[in-house]
Amino acid sequence: MKREWTQLWLKYEEKKNCGNGIYFERLWIEGFELAHPIVSNAVKEVKMGAAGMLGLQVQEEQGTTGLCLRRTDKNTICAEGYALTEQDGCLTVEARDEKGLLYGVFHALRMVAMEKSLSGIRLVENPDNPLRMYNHWDNMDGSIERGYSGKSFFFENNQVVVDERTVDYARMVASVGINGMVINNVNVKNCATWLITDKYFDEVAKVADIFAGYGIKFFLSLNFAAPMELDGPQSADPLDPEVQSWWELKMEEVFDAIPNLGGFLVKADSEGRPGPFTYGRTQADGANMLADIVKPYGGIIIWRCFVYNCTQDWRDYKTDRARAGYDNFIQMDGDYHDNVILQIKNGPMDFQIREPISPLLGGLMKTNQMLEVQVAQEYTGHQIDVCYLIPMFKEILDFQTYCVEGKGTVADVISGRTFGNRNCGIAAVCNTGNDTNWTGNDLAAANFYGFARLAFNTGLSAEEIAEEWIRMSISCEQEVIDTILGILLPSREIYENYTTPMGIGWMVTPHEHYGCSVDGYEYSRWGTYHRADHLGMGVDRTDKGTGYAQQYHEPNASMYNDMNTCPEELLLFFHHVPYTWKLKSGKTLIQHWYDSHFLGVEQVEEMIKAWESLEGKIDGGVYATVRGRFDRQLHNAKEWRDQVNSYFYRKSGIADEQGRRIY
Ligand code: GCU
């Protein structure tokens, strides 16, 4: 079968010149070595972009007009940052290092692709986050955990795949500032453990080298019990000297074979994965042991905080899963070594359509922290339903944790601004696969693009990012831009309206996580996540309930604790609320619940109409793919509406005030 893939926002199709041609007739380099792989890739990219978008063959020669790529030590430009300056027909990209240069070049090309003039441009861009990573949950057999865009392009039949697509992928993510990559699933099972053995070293090193050429540090997910699976000691106890010696030798071998390795991502003691708890050790014992061993190689250990007991009995009100991350990690704040980063999911549960921010973010004050979000739409529509996630990510970053006065937002904490850390940043579970269009639904590529742009520049708005993506990937026609913005921007709230509003979450088909199952509960036959009874619904996480609300700094703790001050979009996450409770709108909870589900379906119908207005105005293939997915989204939305409304009608016995039919 012929392997094909699109170039997404790097398609470099012919663009209106906008007077930009003059900058791409020639280029020259000052202070950088053309032989450096990142510099030569940057130059290659300029040539490709200029040829495709402007029909120009770039000459490598100095001139008074053209593109100058210059090394600088100006202190306004930080590591990986860049400046773009245009004067009298000369466009200068200045940077301290090769990565900054590459990002600057991509910025210039982005302007051309967006049909924006570079004339008079004068800007400095420094990345807000030191680490900006994509995490792939790809398995060696080619399947992808929570993948909705085909199979893996990194693995096939237990082999590592290295081809032109690897290069295109690296170009694509580098163009939006990604500088770290994990290619294998956090659940390291079966032969994936062998990725750290000589069976796979050559191929893995090739992938790592390709990424290095685009300024991307390469990471692997690690199996904490690797010693036991690779004929080492029959223990993984982090304090056992035999286990430590095994890891020492192993790491020497691995870093020697894969010089461009940045370190490892570890999921331990979670959902059946091995970890230090098995040996009565702490998470810090486990993370520090590995961190000390990789330190001589400049390696870092990214340790996930998604640690909870998935076999707990949900009927027991005292064991609240939402509490687990904080309870398991807060006591050891300050014990983690400098090259350990704790990677924390944005919410305390699991990537629901709306959750409060994990209280660990900013709760930890002496530990390197990294935020983990999910671009893959596991609980948000499987890339069948449209759900532009950047507004959610913005909310997360803007959240005020109150950990330190004036510097307490999540964006402050993870960027290192609050506590001065250097090992920190943001990671996302990626949503790509080997589908021709990379993301299944073409509109889901806006999330793939958008996360990275936001990670680099957290000040960008969700709208700015969406517009950039539309201009580069779909069209620069204003009517098309406006129509697609009108679909993307409210899509998260629309999804929330017809699924699980007010922070209640879940109600999805267990394990699959697409489609409605109101009582669907993942890990046991007992209990529900929503705790609805005939009088009300929601989980009491106040000081009278599970006490979760007390994990926040003040004034957040008190705000969430009180039903009157708790933001209504999270009311059911924190409180068990009577169906007759009056919301600020004057509506009862149950009426709002019905209305929201009816509204969600109507909004999907509106989105479809808007999309249909684009027929003939955009690429026919993209139009048809998205149109097909909208049919499925509408079907899904109706199912949700009907199942949820009838369930709560039966539970509460309260009819819809508008007398609409509830199935
Ligand atoms: C969720 C998801 C799993 C994943 C896990 C994780 O539980 O459903 O597939 O492995 O998160 O983040 O580790």
XYZ file of C-alpha atoms in Angstrom, residues 343-628:
286
model
C 4.510 15.562 35.638
C 1.016 16.438 36.829
C -2.217 15.964 34.889
C -4.200 19.186 34.675
C -7.015 17.838 36.803
C -7.142 15.471 39.761
C -9.101 12.822 37.843
C -8.388 12.075 34.217
C -8.704 14.581 31.358
C -12.449 15.131 31.657
C -14.142 17.888 29.670
C -13.948 20.072 32.762
C -12.140 19.486 36.031
C -10.702 21.785 38.647
C -6.941 22.269 38.437
C -4.869 19.670 40.254
C -4.028 21.064 43.696
C -0.521 19.663 43.276
C 0.217 22.443 40.770
C 1.427 25.202 43.016
C 0.766 22.933 45.998
C 4.278 21.613 45.547
C 6.656 24.480 46.265
C 10.075 22.857 46.299
C 9.808 20.435 43.409
C 10.198 20.747 39.637
C 6.758 20.555 38.083
C 5.461 19.951 34.632
C 1.857 20.180 33.480
C 0.374 17.287 31.484
C -2.628 17.871 29.249
C -4.203 15.593 26.686
C -4.448 16.690 23.084
C -5.666 13.211 22.146
C -9.426 13.420 22.632
C -9.832 10.439 24.942
C -12.800 11.801 26.899
C -13.583 14.674 24.588
C -14.919 13.037 21.471
C -12.255 10.722 20.021
C -11.542 13.146 17.173
C -14.963 12.252 15.820
C -16.612 15.123 17.676
C -15.076 18.543 17.185
C -13.571 19.829 20.399
C -11.034 22.633 20.151
C -9.137 22.287 23.397
C -7.015 25.436 23.454
C -9.580 27.476 25.424
C -9.407 24.770 28.099
C -5.613 24.837 28.142
C -5.689 28.622 28.467
C -7.996 28.353 31.470
C -5.642 25.867 33.078
C -2.600 28.077 32.543
C -4.391 31.181 33.798
C -5.628 29.516 36.990
C -4.503 31.361 40.095
C -3.144 28.855 42.616
C -2.208 31.545 45.183
C 1.010 29.683 45.988
C 3.068 32.880 45.816
C 1.686 36.385 45.651
C 1.841 37.902 42.195
C 3.417 34.816 40.597
C 0.920 32.114 41.340
C -0.750 31.120 38.087
C -0.192 27.639 36.717
C 1.630 29.279 33.796
C 3.967 30.971 36.304
C 4.612 27.763 38.227
C 5.401 25.483 35.289
C 7.496 28.050 33.436
C 9.832 28.362 36.410
C 8.914 32.016 37.029
C 7.530 31.275 40.491
C 10.203 29.118 42.064
C 13.131 29.615 39.688
C 13.244 26.025 38.412
C 14.844 25.223 35.086
C 13.577 21.679 34.683
C 9.899 22.363 34.122
C 7.362 23.027 31.402
C 4.406 21.409 29.723
C 3.643 18.112 28.002
C 0.684 16.848 26.045
C -0.466 13.392 25.095
C -0.368 13.647 21.318
C -3.278 13.012 18.963
C -1.497 11.917 15.801
C -1.383 8.608 13.967
C -0.634 7.297 10.517
C -3.896 8.505 8.980
C -3.197 10.501 5.834
C -4.284 13.692 7.577
C -2.429 12.777 10.840
C -5.322 13.468 13.217
C -8.374 11.614 11.858
C -10.620 14.640 11.944
C -8.884 17.449 10.050
C -10.135 19.937 12.618
C -8.329 18.028 15.394
C -5.055 19.218 13.864
C -5.904 22.625 15.343
C -5.268 21.042 18.758
C -2.034 19.428 17.593
C -0.840 22.800 16.292
C -2.354 24.861 19.063
C -0.932 23.071 22.068
C 2.583 23.608 20.818
C 2.076 27.267 19.982
C 0.589 27.855 23.403
C 3.405 25.972 25.120
C 5.891 28.319 23.464
C 3.876 31.486 23.985
C 1.297 31.181 26.738
C 0.177 34.747 26.057
C -1.427 33.862 22.714
C -5.203 33.669 22.736
C -7.155 30.603 21.646
C -8.571 32.678 18.813
C -5.203 33.900 17.551
C -3.914 30.336 17.513
C -6.975 29.026 15.695
C -6.742 31.765 13.101
C -3.072 31.033 12.446
C -3.866 27.370 11.991
C -6.786 28.024 9.636
C -4.766 30.420 7.495
C -1.871 28.010 7.154
C -3.829 24.775 6.815
C -7.182 25.584 5.229
C -7.538 29.027 3.688
C -6.741 32.709 4.082
C -10.206 33.766 2.833
C -11.879 35.831 5.547
C -15.237 34.120 5.151
C -13.674 30.703 5.616
C -11.638 31.890 8.590
C -14.694 33.359 10.308
C -16.789 30.280 9.697
C -14.195 27.865 11.068
C -13.471 30.112 14.043
C -17.216 30.064 14.721
C -17.066 26.271 14.834
C -13.845 25.791 16.782
C -14.057 28.411 19.508
C -17.316 27.311 21.191
C -16.820 23.599 20.440
C -15.488 22.674 23.884
C -18.501 24.180 25.593
C -20.823 22.543 23.104
C -19.302 19.139 23.828
C -19.661 19.857 27.525
C -23.309 20.891 27.088
C -24.421 17.592 25.598
C -22.217 15.363 27.750
C -21.307 16.180 31.357
C -21.722 19.812 32.364
C -20.859 21.360 35.734
C -17.741 19.333 36.391
C -19.432 16.000 36.950
C -17.405 14.245 34.237
C -17.380 10.582 33.204
C -20.727 8.944 32.295
C -18.796 7.473 29.373
C -18.676 3.907 28.187
C -16.130 2.290 30.515
C -12.646 1.717 29.029
C -13.705 2.886 25.555
C -14.542 6.406 26.772
C -16.712 7.398 23.830
C -20.474 7.482 23.986
C -22.801 7.762 26.943
C -23.149 5.305 29.796
C -24.518 7.271 32.729
C -23.614 4.721 35.391
C -20.555 3.478 33.530
C -17.872 2.886 36.092
C -14.434 1.793 35.150
C -12.794 -0.374 37.717
C -15.505 -2.226 39.597
C -19.102 -3.236 39.401
C -19.899 -0.946 42.280
C -20.562 2.734 42.508
C -20.924 5.611 40.106
C -18.834 8.707 39.565
C -21.846 11.037 39.783
C -23.431 9.708 42.987
C -26.915 10.683 41.889
C -29.862 9.685 44.075
C -33.529 10.684 43.953
C -32.791 14.047 45.585
C -29.631 15.283 43.943
C -26.323 14.612 42.254
C -22.624 15.420 42.504
C -19.824 14.526 44.886
C -19.398 16.174 48.261
C -15.719 17.051 48.297
C -16.030 19.692 50.990
C -14.728 19.475 54.556
C -17.905 17.547 55.353
C -17.324 15.147 52.498
C -14.058 13.807 51.161
C -12.075 16.912 52.164
C -10.595 17.303 48.682
C -11.419 21.036 48.556
C -9.011 21.552 51.462
C -6.075 20.543 49.292
C -6.062 24.021 47.702
C -4.423 27.176 48.976
C -6.761 29.830 50.326
C -8.907 31.500 49.118
C -9.525 28.680 46.626
C -10.205 26.113 49.357
C -12.987 28.187 50.916
C -14.376 29.213 47.551
C -14.783 25.598 46.436
C -15.999 24.464 49.837
C -19.082 26.679 49.794
C -21.900 25.870 47.387
C -22.681 29.570 47.096
C -19.208 30.612 45.975
C -18.123 27.530 44.055
C -18.042 28.373 40.313
C -21.133 26.798 38.812
C -19.224 25.135 36.002
C -17.596 22.999 38.743
C -20.474 22.804 41.196
C -21.102 19.078 40.834
C -17.432 18.249 41.181
C -17.378 19.726 44.683
C -20.931 19.340 45.949
C -23.827 16.977 46.134
C -26.549 19.339 44.969
C -30.346 18.967 45.221
C -32.109 18.891 41.853
C -34.219 21.809 43.060
C -31.202 24.010 43.924
C -31.529 27.407 42.253
C -28.612 28.413 40.053
C -27.588 32.020 39.440
C -29.671 32.030 36.280
C -32.762 31.382 38.435
C -33.158 27.916 36.946
C -33.186 24.780 39.059
C -30.277 22.405 38.699
C -32.394 19.782 36.967
C -33.871 22.291 34.526
C -30.415 23.570 33.666
C -29.310 20.006 33.169
C -32.147 19.298 30.687
C -31.675 22.628 28.914
C -27.965 22.131 28.522
C -28.426 18.768 26.828
C -31.089 20.053 24.460
C -28.967 23.077 23.659
C -25.852 20.981 22.973
C -27.624 19.050 20.213
C -28.983 22.242 18.638
C -25.501 23.715 18.686
C -24.104 20.698 16.860
C -26.800 21.158 14.216
C -25.703 24.793 13.868
C -22.053 23.759 13.517
C -23.004 21.391 10.717
C -24.865 24.132 8.871
C -21.856 26.389 9.202
C -19.549 23.690 7.885
C -21.871 23.011 4.936
C -21.558 26.644 3.911
C -17.890 25.913 3.150
C -18.596 23.347 0.443
C -16.702 24.308 -2.689
C -14.688 26.930 -0.829
C -12.136 24.591 0.753
C -10.339 21.387 -0.198
C -12.960 18.796 -1.141
C -11.297 15.971 0.755
C -11.091 17.958 3.985
C -14.676 19.089 3.548
C -15.942 15.538 3.090
C -13.945 14.008 5.957
C -15.127 16.572 8.460
C -18.695 16.463 7.128
C -18.757 12.701 7.670
